[in-house]
Amino acid sequence: MHRLFVGLPVPEPVADVLVDLMEDVPDARWQSVEQLHLTLCFIGEVDRRLGNAVAEGLADVRGGALDLRLGPLGLFAHRGRVHTLFAGVGPKAGLALLSAKVTQAVRAAQAMPEARAFVPHVTIARFGGRGPAEAAMAPVLARAVPAVAWRADELVLYESFMGSGGSHYEAVARWPLH
């Protein structure tokens, strides 16, 4: 089985800005530079046949390159406890449209992607167990995120490998966004 997702890579200058934000948050498990990406569609566990069908469908996704910019920090929480700290990415409309096209291609290949509202972001930290209370994160969320922009010009199918040191990702296929 292969654990797959579709995303946009984060270029090195943007990753450098994100790394500079990774400090002074107790119990944060910071993402490595290699882990930084923007997920458009999480597919999950699929066999090789279905993975190949997904890749074939993604080759037909059309959409031009996107001019993106980092936004403010945000978080995902459950029952008042933070599990993910992220940097927002915009503009949301263009990313949401691309995410919808990718999701449609994944479904057309008969895969069942994760059904979650799309929030364009780059995860920078995760928290295990009982993460910090949402209210305790207010000073972190108030941090200024430098204005940095980039052009996303390729779509990537990633495979995720789980390990004791966290996940690592490998690009399985790439397609230009033109």
mmCIF file of N, CA and C in Angstrom, residues 24-144:
data_model
loop_
_atom_site.group_PDB
_atom_site.id
_atom_site.type_symbol
_atom_site.label_atom_id
_atom_site.label_comp_id
_atom_site.label_asym_id
_atom_site.label_seq_id
_atom_site.Cartn_x
_atom_site.Cartn_y
_atom_site.Cartn_z
ATOM 1 N N ASP A 24 10.844 28.809 19.992
ATOM 2 C CA ASP A 24 10.169 29.232 21.222
ATOM 3 C C ASP A 24 8.708 28.809 21.323
ATOM 4 N N VAL A 25 8.421 27.569 20.939
ATOM 5 C CA VAL A 25 7.085 27.008 21.151
ATOM 6 C C VAL A 25 7.290 25.670 21.859
ATOM 7 N N PRO A 26 6.993 25.608 23.160
ATOM 8 C CA PRO A 26 7.212 24.377 23.913
ATOM 9 C C PRO A 26 6.469 23.189 23.300
ATOM 10 N N ASP A 27 7.148 22.054 23.272
ATOM 11 C CA ASP A 27 6.591 20.773 22.821
ATOM 12 C C ASP A 27 6.272 20.712 21.331
ATOM 13 N N ALA A 28 6.689 21.708 20.572
ATOM 14 C CA ALA A 28 6.453 21.677 19.121
ATOM 15 C C ALA A 28 7.415 20.688 18.476
ATOM 16 N N ARG A 29 6.883 19.888 17.561
ATOM 17 C CA ARG A 29 7.715 19.033 16.713
ATOM 18 C C ARG A 29 7.782 19.743 15.360
ATOM 19 N N TRP A 30 8.884 20.450 15.151
ATOM 20 C CA TRP A 30 9.025 21.270 13.950
ATOM 21 C C TRP A 30 9.191 20.402 12.718
ATOM 22 N N GLN A 31 8.627 20.858 11.621
ATOM 23 C CA GLN A 31 8.794 20.179 10.345
ATOM 24 C C GLN A 31 10.199 20.464 9.822
ATOM 25 N N SER A 32 10.783 19.500 9.150
ATOM 26 C CA SER A 32 12.069 19.739 8.493
ATOM 27 C C SER A 32 11.814 20.464 7.175
ATOM 28 N N VAL A 33 12.844 21.055 6.624
ATOM 29 C CA VAL A 33 12.711 21.750 5.340
ATOM 30 C C VAL A 33 12.154 20.792 4.289
ATOM 31 N N GLU A 34 12.583 19.543 4.323
ATOM 32 C CA GLU A 34 12.135 18.551 3.343
ATOM 33 C C GLU A 34 10.649 18.224 3.484
ATOM 34 N N GLN A 35 10.066 18.472 4.642
ATOM 35 C CA GLN A 35 8.652 18.168 4.870
ATOM 36 C C GLN A 35 7.722 19.310 4.462
ATOM 37 N N LEU A 36 8.249 20.467 4.195
ATOM 38 C CA LEU A 36 7.404 21.633 3.921
ATOM 39 C C LEU A 36 6.767 21.544 2.538
ATOM 40 N N HIS A 37 5.459 21.677 2.500
ATOM 41 C CA HIS A 37 4.687 21.623 1.255
ATOM 42 C C HIS A 37 3.294 22.173 1.541
ATOM 43 N N LEU A 38 2.533 22.392 0.500
ATOM 44 C CA LEU A 38 1.132 22.793 0.631
ATOM 45 C C LEU A 38 0.289 21.645 0.072
ATOM 46 N N THR A 39 -0.491 20.996 0.920
ATOM 47 C CA THR A 39 -1.319 19.870 0.478
ATOM 48 C C THR A 39 -2.570 20.382 -0.221
ATOM 49 N N LEU A 40 -2.797 19.872 -1.429
ATOM 50 C CA LEU A 40 -4.013 20.183 -2.180
ATOM 51 C C LEU A 40 -5.074 19.111 -1.981
ATOM 52 N N CYS A 41 -4.638 17.861 -1.807
ATOM 53 C CA CYS A 41 -5.576 16.745 -1.659
ATOM 54 C C CYS A 41 -4.852 15.586 -0.993
ATOM 55 N N PHE A 42 -5.365 15.129 0.150
ATOM 56 C CA PHE A 42 -4.805 13.950 0.810
ATOM 57 C C PHE A 42 -5.589 12.738 0.329
ATOM 58 N N ILE A 43 -4.896 11.783 -0.253
ATOM 59 C CA ILE A 43 -5.537 10.607 -0.830
ATOM 60 C C ILE A 43 -5.589 9.463 0.173
ATOM 61 N N GLY A 44 -4.502 9.235 0.884
ATOM 62 C CA GLY A 44 -4.455 8.146 1.850
ATOM 63 C C GLY A 44 -3.862 6.885 1.247
ATOM 64 N N GLU A 45 -4.179 5.755 1.866
ATOM 65 C CA GLU A 45 -3.615 4.459 1.479
ATOM 66 C C GLU A 45 -4.288 3.919 0.226
ATOM 67 N N VAL A 46 -3.488 3.628 -0.790
ATOM 68 C CA VAL A 46 -3.996 3.031 -2.027
ATOM 69 C C VAL A 46 -3.013 1.961 -2.500
ATOM 70 N N ASP A 47 -3.528 1.005 -3.282
ATOM 71 C CA ASP A 47 -2.631 0.007 -3.862
ATOM 72 C C ASP A 47 -1.959 0.588 -5.105
ATOM 73 N N ARG A 48 -1.019 -0.159 -5.643
ATOM 74 C CA ARG A 48 -0.240 0.326 -6.791
ATOM 75 C C ARG A 48 -1.138 0.635 -7.991
ATOM 76 N N ARG A 49 -2.112 -0.222 -8.273
ATOM 77 C CA ARG A 49 -2.997 -0.019 -9.418
ATOM 78 C C ARG A 49 -3.739 1.299 -9.290
ATOM 79 N N LEU A 50 -4.315 1.541 -8.117
ATOM 80 C CA LEU A 50 -5.063 2.778 -7.909
ATOM 81 C C LEU A 50 -4.132 3.993 -7.907
ATOM 82 N N GLY A 51 -2.952 3.841 -7.342
ATOM 83 C CA GLY A 51 -1.971 4.926 -7.374
ATOM 84 C C GLY A 51 -1.600 5.310 -8.797
ATOM 85 N N ASN A 52 -1.430 4.308 -9.657
ATOM 86 C CA ASN A 52 -1.128 4.583 -11.065
ATOM 87 C C ASN A 52 -2.292 5.283 -11.749
ATOM 88 N N ALA A 53 -3.524 4.869 -11.436
ATOM 89 C CA ALA A 53 -4.708 5.510 -12.026
ATOM 90 C C ALA A 53 -4.802 6.969 -11.580
ATOM 91 N N VAL A 54 -4.501 7.225 -10.317
ATOM 92 C CA VAL A 54 -4.504 8.600 -9.807
ATOM 93 C C VAL A 54 -3.473 9.436 -10.565
ATOM 94 N N ALA A 55 -2.265 8.895 -10.725
ATOM 95 C CA ALA A 55 -1.210 9.624 -11.432
ATOM 96 C C ALA A 55 -1.627 9.933 -12.869
ATOM 97 N N GLU A 56 -2.258 8.977 -13.532
ATOM 98 C CA GLU A 56 -2.721 9.215 -14.906
ATOM 99 C C GLU A 56 -3.747 10.343 -14.941
ATOM 100 N N GLY A 57 -4.666 10.347 -13.984
ATOM 101 C CA GLY A 57 -5.677 11.401 -13.930
ATOM 102 C C GLY A 57 -5.093 12.765 -13.622
ATOM 103 N N LEU A 58 -4.093 12.799 -12.751
ATOM 104 C CA LEU A 58 -3.476 14.077 -12.390
ATOM 105 C C LEU A 58 -2.726 14.692 -13.566
ATOM 106 N N ALA A 59 -2.253 13.866 -14.473
ATOM 107 C CA ALA A 59 -1.544 14.382 -15.645
ATOM 108 C C ALA A 59 -2.448 15.261 -16.502
ATOM 109 N N ASP A 60 -3.760 15.086 -16.354
ATOM 110 C CA ASP A 60 -4.721 15.865 -17.146
ATOM 111 C C ASP A 60 -5.221 17.123 -16.443
ATOM 112 N N VAL A 61 -4.788 17.357 -15.212
ATOM 113 C CA VAL A 61 -5.238 18.551 -14.483
ATOM 114 C C VAL A 61 -4.649 19.786 -15.157
ATOM 115 N N ARG A 62 -5.514 20.721 -15.460
ATOM 116 C CA ARG A 62 -5.082 21.961 -16.104
ATOM 117 C C ARG A 62 -5.264 23.128 -15.139
ATOM 118 N N GLY A 63 -4.345 24.022 -15.191
ATOM 119 C CA GLY A 63 -4.391 25.223 -14.361
ATOM 120 C C GLY A 63 -3.053 25.904 -14.490
ATOM 121 N N GLY A 64 -3.063 27.191 -14.581
ATOM 122 C CA GLY A 64 -1.820 27.918 -14.742
ATOM 123 C C GLY A 64 -1.024 27.988 -13.454
ATOM 124 N N ALA A 65 0.215 28.418 -13.590
ATOM 125 C CA ALA A 65 1.046 28.653 -12.416
ATOM 126 C C ALA A 65 0.349 29.671 -11.519
ATOM 127 N N LEU A 66 0.557 29.539 -10.224
ATOM 128 C CA LEU A 66 -0.089 30.420 -9.252
ATOM 129 C C LEU A 66 0.949 31.287 -8.557
ATOM 130 N N ASP A 67 0.653 32.565 -8.431
ATOM 131 C CA ASP A 67 1.491 33.467 -7.647
ATOM 132 C C ASP A 67 0.967 33.445 -6.219
ATOM 133 N N LEU A 68 1.778 32.908 -5.310
ATOM 134 C CA LEU A 68 1.359 32.690 -3.927
ATOM 135 C C LEU A 68 2.124 33.595 -2.981
ATOM 136 N N ARG A 69 1.583 33.727 -1.784
ATOM 137 C CA ARG A 69 2.257 34.501 -0.738
ATOM 138 C C ARG A 69 1.924 33.891 0.621
ATOM 139 N N LEU A 70 2.887 33.986 1.527
ATOM 140 C CA LEU A 70 2.646 33.522 2.892
ATOM 141 C C LEU A 70 1.680 34.458 3.582
ATOM 142 N N GLY A 71 0.841 33.882 4.422
ATOM 143 C CA GLY A 71 -0.095 34.660 5.215
ATOM 144 C C GLY A 71 0.226 34.498 6.686
ATOM 145 N N PRO A 72 -0.697 34.897 7.539
ATOM 146 C CA PRO A 72 -0.451 34.815 8.978
ATOM 147 C C PRO A 72 -0.398 33.373 9.473
ATOM 148 N N LEU A 73 0.157 33.221 10.669
ATOM 149 C CA LEU A 73 0.173 31.912 11.316
ATOM 150 C C LEU A 73 -1.232 31.553 11.763
ATOM 151 N N GLY A 74 -1.506 30.266 11.780
ATOM 152 C CA GLY A 74 -2.799 29.765 12.226
ATOM 153 C C GLY A 74 -2.603 28.416 12.891
ATOM 154 N N LEU A 75 -3.689 27.844 13.347
ATOM 155 C CA LEU A 75 -3.594 26.550 14.019
ATOM 156 C C LEU A 75 -4.836 25.719 13.764
ATOM 157 N N PHE A 76 -4.654 24.424 13.910
ATOM 158 C CA PHE A 76 -5.762 23.478 13.917
ATOM 159 C C PHE A 76 -5.801 22.896 15.318
ATOM 160 N N ALA A 77 -6.990 22.827 15.876
ATOM 161 C CA ALA A 77 -7.142 22.328 17.238
ATOM 162 C C ALA A 77 -8.351 21.405 17.307
ATOM 163 N N HIS A 78 -8.361 20.595 18.333
ATOM 164 C CA HIS A 78 -9.490 19.715 18.619
ATOM 165 C C HIS A 78 -9.777 19.821 20.110
ATOM 166 N N ARG A 79 -11.008 20.163 20.421
ATOM 167 C CA ARG A 79 -11.430 20.313 21.826
ATOM 168 C C ARG A 79 -10.512 21.248 22.604
ATOM 169 N N GLY A 80 -10.137 22.351 21.964
ATOM 170 C CA GLY A 80 -9.355 23.376 22.641
ATOM 171 C C GLY A 80 -7.870 23.106 22.727
ATOM 172 N N ARG A 81 -7.407 21.988 22.155
ATOM 173 C CA ARG A 81 -5.985 21.636 22.197
ATOM 174 C C ARG A 81 -5.401 21.668 20.789
ATOM 175 N N VAL A 82 -4.297 22.369 20.650
ATOM 176 C CA VAL A 82 -3.668 22.553 19.343
ATOM 177 C C VAL A 82 -2.931 21.279 18.934
ATOM 178 N N HIS A 83 -3.126 20.867 17.681
ATOM 179 C CA HIS A 83 -2.343 19.742 17.158
ATOM 180 C C HIS A 83 -1.459 20.156 15.982
ATOM 181 N N THR A 84 -1.740 21.322 15.363
ATOM 182 C CA THR A 84 -0.958 21.754 14.203
ATOM 183 C C THR A 84 -0.813 23.273 14.193
ATOM 184 N N LEU A 85 0.408 23.739 13.955
ATOM 185 C CA LEU A 85 0.691 25.158 13.747
ATOM 186 C C LEU A 85 1.093 25.319 12.285
ATOM 187 N N PHE A 86 0.515 26.318 11.606
ATOM 188 C CA PHE A 86 0.790 26.476 10.182
ATOM 189 C C PHE A 86 0.937 27.934 9.788
ATOM 190 N N ALA A 87 1.507 28.124 8.600
ATOM 191 C CA ALA A 87 1.527 29.435 7.945
ATOM 192 C C ALA A 87 0.486 29.385 6.839
ATOM 193 N N GLY A 88 -0.419 30.340 6.846
ATOM 194 C CA GLY A 88 -1.427 30.408 5.799
ATOM 195 C C GLY A 88 -0.784 30.767 4.470
ATOM 196 N N VAL A 89 -1.474 30.426 3.382
ATOM 197 C CA VAL A 89 -0.998 30.738 2.032
ATOM 198 C C VAL A 89 -2.172 31.276 1.233
ATOM 199 N N GLY A 90 -1.927 32.299 0.445
ATOM 200 C CA GLY A 90 -2.974 32.866 -0.401
ATOM 201 C C GLY A 90 -2.435 33.136 -1.789
ATOM 202 N N PRO A 91 -3.266 33.522 -2.709
ATOM 203 C CA PRO A 91 -4.694 33.777 -2.527
ATOM 204 C C PRO A 91 -5.494 32.481 -2.487
ATOM 205 N N LYS A 92 -6.476 32.471 -1.607
ATOM 206 C CA LYS A 92 -7.242 31.259 -1.362
ATOM 207 C C LYS A 92 -8.044 30.817 -2.578
ATOM 208 N N ALA A 93 -8.618 31.749 -3.328
ATOM 209 C CA ALA A 93 -9.499 31.376 -4.444
ATOM 210 C C ALA A 93 -8.780 30.522 -5.484
ATOM 211 N N GLY A 94 -7.604 30.942 -5.910
ATOM 212 C CA GLY A 94 -6.860 30.176 -6.910
ATOM 213 C C GLY A 94 -6.443 28.812 -6.402
ATOM 214 N N LEU A 95 -6.028 28.754 -5.141
ATOM 215 C CA LEU A 95 -5.638 27.477 -4.550
ATOM 216 C C LEU A 95 -6.841 26.558 -4.376
ATOM 217 N N ALA A 96 -7.975 27.122 -3.976
ATOM 218 C CA ALA A 96 -9.186 26.310 -3.807
ATOM 219 C C ALA A 96 -9.629 25.722 -5.142
ATOM 220 N N LEU A 97 -9.519 26.496 -6.211
ATOM 221 C CA LEU A 97 -9.888 25.993 -7.536
ATOM 222 C C LEU A 97 -8.961 24.855 -7.956
ATOM 223 N N LEU A 98 -7.657 25.031 -7.753
ATOM 224 C CA LEU A 98 -6.713 23.971 -8.099
ATOM 225 C C LEU A 98 -6.963 22.734 -7.242
ATOM 226 N N SER A 99 -7.204 22.919 -5.954
ATOM 227 C CA SER A 99 -7.509 21.794 -5.070
ATOM 228 C C SER A 99 -8.748 21.039 -5.551
ATOM 229 N N ALA A 100 -9.770 21.771 -5.970
ATOM 230 C CA ALA A 100 -10.999 21.133 -6.464
ATOM 231 C C ALA A 100 -10.725 20.329 -7.731
ATOM 232 N N LYS A 101 -9.911 20.855 -8.632
ATOM 233 C CA LYS A 101 -9.569 20.130 -9.861
ATOM 234 C C LYS A 101 -8.791 18.855 -9.538
ATOM 235 N N VAL A 102 -7.851 18.960 -8.616
ATOM 236 C CA VAL A 102 -7.060 17.800 -8.211
ATOM 237 C C VAL A 102 -7.965 16.755 -7.564
ATOM 238 N N THR A 103 -8.827 17.194 -6.654
ATOM 239 C CA THR A 103 -9.739 16.272 -5.973
ATOM 240 C C THR A 103 -10.659 15.583 -6.970
ATOM 241 N N GLN A 104 -11.141 16.322 -7.943
ATOM 242 C CA GLN A 104 -12.001 15.736 -8.980
ATOM 243 C C GLN A 104 -11.240 14.660 -9.762
ATOM 244 N N ALA A 105 -9.988 14.919 -10.111
ATOM 245 C CA ALA A 105 -9.182 13.932 -10.834
ATOM 246 C C ALA A 105 -8.941 12.690 -9.983
ATOM 247 N N VAL A 106 -8.707 12.880 -8.692
ATOM 248 C CA VAL A 106 -8.485 11.752 -7.784
ATOM 249 C C VAL A 106 -9.753 10.903 -7.687
ATOM 250 N N ARG A 107 -10.888 11.550 -7.545
ATOM 251 C CA ARG A 107 -12.160 10.812 -7.472
ATOM 252 C C ARG A 107 -12.471 10.098 -8.787
ATOM 253 N N ALA A 108 -12.160 10.740 -9.911
ATOM 254 C CA ALA A 108 -12.402 10.122 -11.217
ATOM 255 C C ALA A 108 -11.587 8.840 -11.378
ATOM 256 N N ALA A 109 -10.457 8.751 -10.679
ATOM 257 C CA ALA A 109 -9.627 7.545 -10.706
ATOM 258 C C ALA A 109 -10.144 6.489 -9.729
ATOM 259 N N GLN A 110 -11.269 6.781 -9.066
ATOM 260 C CA GLN A 110 -11.919 5.873 -8.110
ATOM 261 C C GLN A 110 -11.229 5.825 -6.750
ATOM 262 N N ALA A 111 -10.397 6.810 -6.450
ATOM 263 C CA ALA A 111 -9.813 6.919 -5.113
ATOM 264 C C ALA A 111 -10.749 7.773 -4.263
ATOM 265 N N MET A 112 -10.672 7.623 -2.966
ATOM 266 C CA MET A 112 -11.527 8.362 -2.036
ATOM 267 C C MET A 112 -10.665 9.309 -1.199
ATOM 268 N N PRO A 113 -10.481 10.536 -1.669
ATOM 269 C CA PRO A 113 -9.648 11.480 -0.910
ATOM 270 C C PRO A 113 -10.317 11.876 0.403
ATOM 271 N N GLU A 114 -9.491 12.367 1.300
ATOM 272 C CA GLU A 114 -9.983 12.845 2.586
ATOM 273 C C GLU A 114 -11.008 13.952 2.368
ATOM 274 N N ALA A 115 -12.130 13.849 3.051
ATOM 275 C CA ALA A 115 -13.199 14.853 2.925
ATOM 276 C C ALA A 115 -13.052 15.862 4.055
ATOM 277 N N ARG A 116 -12.278 16.883 3.802
ATOM 278 C CA ARG A 116 -12.031 17.927 4.799
ATOM 279 C C ARG A 116 -12.048 19.263 4.071
ATOM 280 N N ALA A 117 -12.546 20.285 4.733
ATOM 281 C CA ALA A 117 -12.554 21.618 4.119
ATOM 282 C C ALA A 117 -11.122 22.020 3.777
ATOM 283 N N PHE A 118 -10.943 22.593 2.601
ATOM 284 C CA PHE A 118 -9.612 22.995 2.156
ATOM 285 C C PHE A 118 -9.211 24.305 2.818
ATOM 286 N N VAL A 119 -8.093 24.280 3.507
ATOM 287 C CA VAL A 119 -7.499 25.470 4.126
ATOM 288 C C VAL A 119 -6.062 25.546 3.615
ATOM 289 N N PRO A 120 -5.766 26.482 2.707
ATOM 290 C CA PRO A 120 -4.409 26.528 2.152
ATOM 291 C C PRO A 120 -3.386 26.943 3.212
ATOM 292 N N HIS A 121 -2.420 26.059 3.437
ATOM 293 C CA HIS A 121 -1.438 26.306 4.489
ATOM 294 C C HIS A 121 -0.210 25.429 4.285
ATOM 295 N N VAL A 122 0.849 25.787 5.001
ATOM 296 C CA VAL A 122 2.045 24.965 5.106
ATOM 297 C C VAL A 122 2.224 24.665 6.587
ATOM 298 N N THR A 123 2.154 23.392 6.949
ATOM 299 C CA THR A 123 2.351 22.994 8.345
ATOM 300 C C THR A 123 3.802 23.250 8.732
ATOM 301 N N ILE A 124 3.988 23.916 9.887
ATOM 302 C CA ILE A 124 5.358 24.136 10.360
ATOM 303 C C ILE A 124 5.652 23.385 11.654
ATOM 304 N N ALA A 125 4.599 22.991 12.400
ATOM 305 C CA ALA A 125 4.824 22.213 13.621
ATOM 306 C C ALA A 125 3.604 21.363 13.930
ATOM 307 N N ARG A 126 3.871 20.259 14.603
ATOM 308 C CA ARG A 126 2.805 19.383 15.103
ATOM 309 C C ARG A 126 3.021 19.201 16.604
ATOM 310 N N PHE A 127 1.950 18.852 17.273
ATOM 311 C CA PHE A 127 2.001 18.624 18.715
ATOM 312 C C PHE A 127 1.389 17.261 19.000
ATOM 313 N N GLY A 128 2.058 16.474 19.809
ATOM 314 C CA GLY A 128 1.535 15.159 20.170
ATOM 315 C C GLY A 128 0.742 15.233 21.452
ATOM 316 N N GLY A 129 0.022 14.161 21.735
ATOM 317 C CA GLY A 129 -0.721 14.065 22.990
ATOM 318 C C GLY A 129 -1.622 15.252 23.215
ATOM 319 N N ARG A 130 -1.555 15.788 24.415
ATOM 320 C CA ARG A 130 -2.349 16.982 24.729
ATOM 321 C C ARG A 130 -1.518 18.200 24.359
ATOM 322 N N GLY A 131 -1.759 18.718 23.170
ATOM 323 C CA GLY A 131 -1.051 19.910 22.721
ATOM 324 C C GLY A 131 -1.411 21.097 23.589
ATOM 325 N N PRO A 132 -0.795 22.226 23.335
ATOM 326 C CA PRO A 132 -1.084 23.418 24.134
ATOM 327 C C PRO A 132 -2.528 23.877 23.952
ATOM 328 N N ALA A 133 -3.032 24.572 24.947
ATOM 329 C CA ALA A 133 -4.369 25.157 24.841
ATOM 330 C C ALA A 133 -4.339 26.237 23.771
ATOM 331 N N GLU A 134 -5.450 26.386 23.055
ATOM 332 C CA GLU A 134 -5.519 27.398 21.998
ATOM 333 C C GLU A 134 -5.146 28.779 22.525
ATOM 334 N N ALA A 135 -5.657 29.140 23.691
ATOM 335 C CA ALA A 135 -5.407 30.471 24.246
ATOM 336 C C ALA A 135 -3.920 30.707 24.498
ATOM 337 N N ALA A 136 -3.186 29.657 24.847
ATOM 338 C CA ALA A 136 -1.756 29.795 25.120
ATOM 339 C C ALA A 136 -0.954 30.096 23.856
ATOM 340 N N MET A 137 -1.555 29.893 22.702
ATOM 341 C CA MET A 137 -0.853 30.106 21.436
ATOM 342 C C MET A 137 -0.997 31.533 20.902
ATOM 343 N N ALA A 138 -1.752 32.383 21.589
ATOM 344 C CA ALA A 138 -1.982 33.751 21.103
ATOM 345 C C ALA A 138 -0.680 34.499 20.797
ATOM 346 N N PRO A 139 0.346 34.445 21.664
ATOM 347 C CA PRO A 139 1.589 35.161 21.334
ATOM 348 C C PRO A 139 2.269 34.614 20.073
ATOM 349 N N VAL A 140 2.161 33.319 19.859
ATOM 350 C CA VAL A 140 2.759 32.718 18.663
ATOM 351 C C VAL A 140 2.008 33.189 17.422
ATOM 352 N N LEU A 141 0.682 33.173 17.489
ATOM 353 C CA LEU A 141 -0.132 33.586 16.341
ATOM 354 C C LEU A 141 0.050 35.064 16.010
ATOM 355 N N ALA A 142 0.506 35.842 16.980
ATOM 356 C CA ALA A 142 0.715 37.278 16.758
ATOM 357 C C ALA A 142 2.046 37.577 16.066
ATOM 358 N N ARG A 143 2.891 36.571 15.908
ATOM 359 C CA ARG A 143 4.181 36.794 15.256
ATOM 360 C C ARG A 143 3.972 37.280 13.825
ATOM 361 N N ALA A 144 4.787 38.228 13.441
ATOM 362 C CA ALA A 144 4.726 38.740 12.066
ATOM 363 C C ALA A 144 5.364 37.726 11.120
#
